[in-house]
XYZ file of C-alpha atoms in Angstrom:
285
model
C 22.117 3.852 -7.716
C 25.460 3.271 -9.433
C 25.573 2.522 -13.193
C 26.658 -1.029 -12.360
C 23.648 -1.503 -10.078
C 21.315 -0.124 -12.733
C 22.724 -2.427 -15.409
C 22.449 -5.432 -13.114
C 18.805 -4.662 -12.397
C 18.100 -4.256 -16.120
C 19.714 -7.656 -16.649
C 17.427 -9.104 -13.993
C 14.331 -7.741 -15.717
C 15.477 -9.031 -19.107
C 16.192 -12.455 -17.654
C 12.727 -12.624 -16.153
C 11.087 -11.550 -19.379
C 12.946 -14.075 -21.498
C 12.713 -16.961 -19.036
C 9.187 -16.535 -17.694
C 7.516 -19.090 -19.973
C 7.750 -22.603 -18.512
C 9.563 -25.096 -20.708
C 10.412 -28.776 -20.433
C 13.481 -29.282 -18.266
C 15.567 -32.017 -16.758
C 14.191 -33.519 -13.572
C 17.468 -32.532 -11.958
C 17.646 -29.109 -10.309
C 19.276 -26.082 -11.848
C 22.685 -25.265 -10.423
C 24.027 -21.738 -9.903
C 27.787 -21.461 -9.315
C 29.259 -18.255 -7.883
C 33.027 -17.653 -7.558
C 34.757 -15.732 -4.827
C 36.771 -12.538 -4.819
C 39.500 -12.267 -7.470
C 38.090 -15.172 -9.518
C 36.010 -15.359 -12.687
C 33.323 -17.902 -13.515
C 35.612 -20.154 -15.557
C 37.109 -21.340 -12.276
C 34.066 -23.655 -12.257
C 34.615 -25.103 -15.753
C 35.648 -28.568 -14.540
C 32.679 -28.733 -12.182
C 30.287 -27.562 -14.911
C 31.478 -30.206 -17.326
C 31.257 -32.974 -14.739
C 27.758 -31.882 -13.734
C 26.587 -31.828 -17.332
C 28.004 -35.298 -17.924
C 25.965 -36.385 -14.879
C 22.721 -35.146 -16.410
C 22.555 -31.598 -15.051
C 21.607 -29.618 -18.137
C 20.895 -26.297 -16.397
C 24.162 -25.063 -14.904
C 25.015 -21.361 -14.637
C 28.465 -20.122 -13.588
C 28.345 -16.368 -13.083
C 30.912 -13.596 -13.271
C 30.551 -11.062 -10.472
C 30.547 -7.356 -11.439
C 32.747 -6.566 -8.418
C 35.669 -8.591 -9.831
C 37.907 -7.123 -12.527
C 40.374 -4.319 -13.246
C 37.565 -1.773 -13.708
C 35.577 -2.820 -10.647
C 36.631 -0.045 -8.259
C 33.696 1.332 -6.243
C 31.283 -1.390 -7.388
C 29.289 -2.253 -4.294
C 27.729 -5.613 -3.463
C 24.348 -4.750 -5.003
C 25.124 -5.758 -8.620
C 26.731 -9.005 -7.447
C 23.526 -9.911 -5.649
C 21.365 -8.724 -8.547
C 23.111 -10.880 -11.138
C 22.691 -14.007 -9.004
C 19.108 -13.195 -8.095
C 18.231 -12.624 -11.757
C 19.361 -16.121 -12.676
C 17.698 -17.589 -9.600
C 14.342 -15.945 -10.328
C 14.522 -16.984 -13.972
C 15.011 -20.618 -12.972
C 12.223 -20.480 -10.388
C 9.906 -18.903 -12.972
C 10.427 -22.012 -15.094
C 9.358 -24.162 -12.121
C 12.897 -25.454 -11.715
C 14.299 -26.340 -8.335
C 17.628 -24.629 -7.675
C 20.805 -25.266 -5.701
C 23.161 -22.312 -5.205
C 26.882 -22.820 -4.651
C 29.215 -20.043 -3.539
C 32.953 -20.159 -2.935
C 34.550 -17.804 -0.396
C 32.977 -14.312 -0.876
C 30.566 -15.936 -3.329
C 28.925 -17.638 -0.348
C 28.016 -14.205 0.990
C 26.505 -13.251 -2.360
C 24.277 -16.330 -2.650
C 23.134 -15.744 0.922
C 21.940 -12.254 0.034
C 20.405 -13.395 -3.265
C 17.805 -15.555 -1.489
C 16.591 -12.690 0.701
C 12.827 -12.294 0.355
C 12.403 -15.771 -1.121
C 11.884 -17.678 2.112
C 8.506 -18.960 0.882
C 10.332 -20.681 -1.989
C 12.680 -22.508 0.346
C 12.428 -26.291 0.466
C 12.404 -25.923 4.258
C 9.370 -23.590 4.280
C 6.176 -24.740 5.963
C 4.393 -25.093 2.612
C 7.009 -25.049 -0.149
C 5.894 -25.087 -3.781
C 5.818 -28.460 -5.497
C 8.180 -27.095 -8.138
C 10.373 -24.039 -8.319
C 11.947 -24.431 -4.899
C 15.275 -23.275 -3.550
C 16.722 -26.573 -2.375
C 19.453 -24.808 -0.471
C 22.882 -23.214 -0.400
C 26.309 -24.847 -0.468
C 29.095 -22.663 0.906
C 32.542 -23.833 -0.190
C 35.079 -22.335 2.233
C 32.563 -19.564 2.727
C 33.752 -16.111 3.741
C 30.392 -15.127 5.176
C 28.859 -12.574 7.540
C 28.309 -13.417 11.171
C 24.738 -13.305 12.467
C 25.593 -10.270 14.613
C 26.320 -8.247 11.482
C 22.573 -8.156 10.839
C 21.196 -8.525 14.376
C 23.482 -5.806 15.777
C 23.723 -3.048 13.157
C 26.993 -1.179 13.251
C 28.885 -4.032 14.884
C 30.825 -5.079 11.794
C 34.345 -3.619 11.658
C 35.957 -2.316 8.502
C 37.216 -5.267 6.457
C 40.736 -3.820 6.522
C 40.871 -4.291 10.295
C 40.069 -7.999 10.227
C 41.698 -9.202 7.012
C 44.817 -11.382 6.877
C 48.075 -9.639 5.895
C 48.165 -11.228 2.446
C 45.240 -9.039 1.392
C 46.251 -5.616 0.086
C 43.909 -2.651 -0.156
C 44.241 0.213 -2.609
C 42.576 2.779 -0.400
C 38.832 2.300 -0.606
C 38.858 1.363 -4.285
C 40.197 -2.122 -4.841
C 41.405 -5.209 -2.999
C 44.279 -7.456 -4.094
C 45.706 -10.846 -3.101
C 49.385 -9.834 -3.139
C 49.958 -8.273 0.269
C 52.573 -10.854 1.295
C 53.903 -12.704 -1.726
C 56.917 -13.994 0.220
C 54.980 -15.898 2.872
C 51.494 -16.121 1.383
C 51.453 -16.196 -2.414
C 48.289 -17.483 -4.126
C 49.980 -20.866 -4.491
C 49.748 -21.041 -0.686
C 46.526 -19.183 0.107
C 44.326 -20.451 -2.739
C 45.952 -23.260 -4.717
C 48.117 -25.259 -2.314
C 46.777 -28.592 -3.583
C 47.488 -27.815 -7.239
C 50.709 -28.543 -9.075
C 53.190 -25.669 -9.277
C 52.380 -25.116 -12.945
C 48.620 -25.125 -12.368
C 48.975 -22.798 -9.382
C 51.035 -20.416 -11.510
C 48.425 -20.502 -14.273
C 45.526 -19.715 -11.962
C 47.522 -17.069 -10.108
C 47.988 -15.310 -13.447
C 44.200 -15.192 -13.901
C 43.433 -13.427 -10.628
C 41.761 -10.014 -10.906
C 41.280 -7.255 -8.326
C 38.027 -7.010 -6.417
C 36.068 -3.954 -5.380
C 36.653 -2.722 -1.846
C 33.039 -1.556 -1.562
C 31.733 -5.058 -2.268
C 34.058 -6.676 0.255
C 33.347 -4.035 2.891
C 29.557 -3.966 2.509
C 27.357 -4.851 5.462
C 25.120 -7.878 5.074
C 21.355 -7.413 5.156
C 20.276 -11.063 5.453
C 21.519 -14.270 7.066
C 20.224 -17.397 5.274
C 21.673 -20.032 7.566
C 19.511 -19.631 10.674
C 16.828 -22.033 9.449
C 15.159 -20.252 6.550
C 17.208 -22.201 3.989
C 19.038 -25.483 4.045
C 22.700 -24.489 4.308
C 25.738 -26.735 3.912
C 29.137 -25.369 4.917
C 32.066 -27.226 3.344
C 35.390 -26.898 5.159
C 38.669 -27.531 3.362
C 41.033 -29.191 5.805
C 43.981 -27.702 3.872
C 42.416 -24.254 3.389
C 44.978 -21.534 4.126
C 42.606 -18.626 3.408
C 39.469 -19.438 5.420
C 41.184 -21.866 7.757
C 39.232 -24.690 9.427
C 39.383 -22.810 12.739
C 37.968 -19.667 11.130
C 35.270 -21.686 9.378
C 34.329 -23.248 12.704
C 33.706 -19.783 14.143
C 30.867 -19.357 11.634
C 29.457 -22.794 12.346
C 29.561 -22.474 16.148
C 27.542 -19.251 16.345
C 24.422 -19.408 18.526
C 21.491 -19.658 16.127
C 23.465 -21.001 13.170
C 21.884 -24.080 11.576
C 24.470 -25.576 9.255
C 25.010 -28.968 7.832
C 28.782 -29.345 7.713
C 31.257 -31.394 5.747
C 35.047 -31.425 5.884
C 36.880 -32.430 2.725
C 40.477 -32.993 1.673
C 40.420 -29.609 -0.022
C 42.023 -26.189 -0.199
C 40.356 -22.799 -0.624
C 39.310 -23.344 -4.242
C 38.191 -26.994 -4.309
C 36.465 -26.674 -7.670
C 39.999 -26.639 -9.111
C 41.770 -29.060 -6.798
C 38.889 -31.423 -6.028
C 36.286 -30.965 -8.801
C 34.863 -34.473 -8.565
C 34.445 -34.096 -4.804
C 32.565 -30.832 -5.323
C 30.319 -32.438 -7.937
C 29.569 -35.371 -5.642
C 28.648 -32.934 -2.860
C 26.259 -31.075 -5.165
C 24.649 -34.265 -6.441
C 24.068 -35.630 -2.944
C 22.720 -32.275 -1.767
C 20.305 -32.352 -4.712
C 18.990 -35.712 -3.535
C 20.955 -38.218 -5.575
C 22.165 -41.484 -4.054
C 25.755 -41.866 -5.219
């Protein structure tokens, strides 16, 4: 086990110990927000603030250990562990939970619910409280079902990635492989103003190759968990056609929604994202 994996598991144990005692909470579910590759948790700040102003007092936006200048050789395990720690802590407090993942973050939330099928709101006998209401995948870069059902079928990520991704051997992954034709202002932030796109481009951080190239061990969207896939009609990273290839798989059971969004809608369309979360959580708005 890598040092990062060990630290993430220690964090999980500490979270469980400190959060295990039930306490009064809002009747609204807890929300867990997970960013994608290259992005830190503050990409969700607008969404967090809007959720809190709508009465959601338990909102966690999480940094992934695989993102950052020192993240070379961090595999997917600590990413999953950090999300699962927060999820288990919320469930231990009898809080219902909605998980939201953007891009690669959608893969992480899908792995974090592995082994918790009995806590799913779609289970035959779900608990009255402390349920996983489901997963929202915003422009999800997710594994295909065959990745788990047919071990060894997944190709190396370098063979299937778009040319704007750049790989530093098997250490790190960057977003600057084609800055002439596909800068971040095109791939990620094409609905932001030029100044906002420049600001967010300056905040991008490298991601670990090992996390991006890991093989999935669980597929959550075949019926075990309610799963909503949100397509951005202006997404230049996970294009609508690519997103449809996930949705159209035999055995996939997605709810789907197409929005007037790009690849990072929590920046360009924060109110839309909040409305999606609130409706998914059962609100009539």
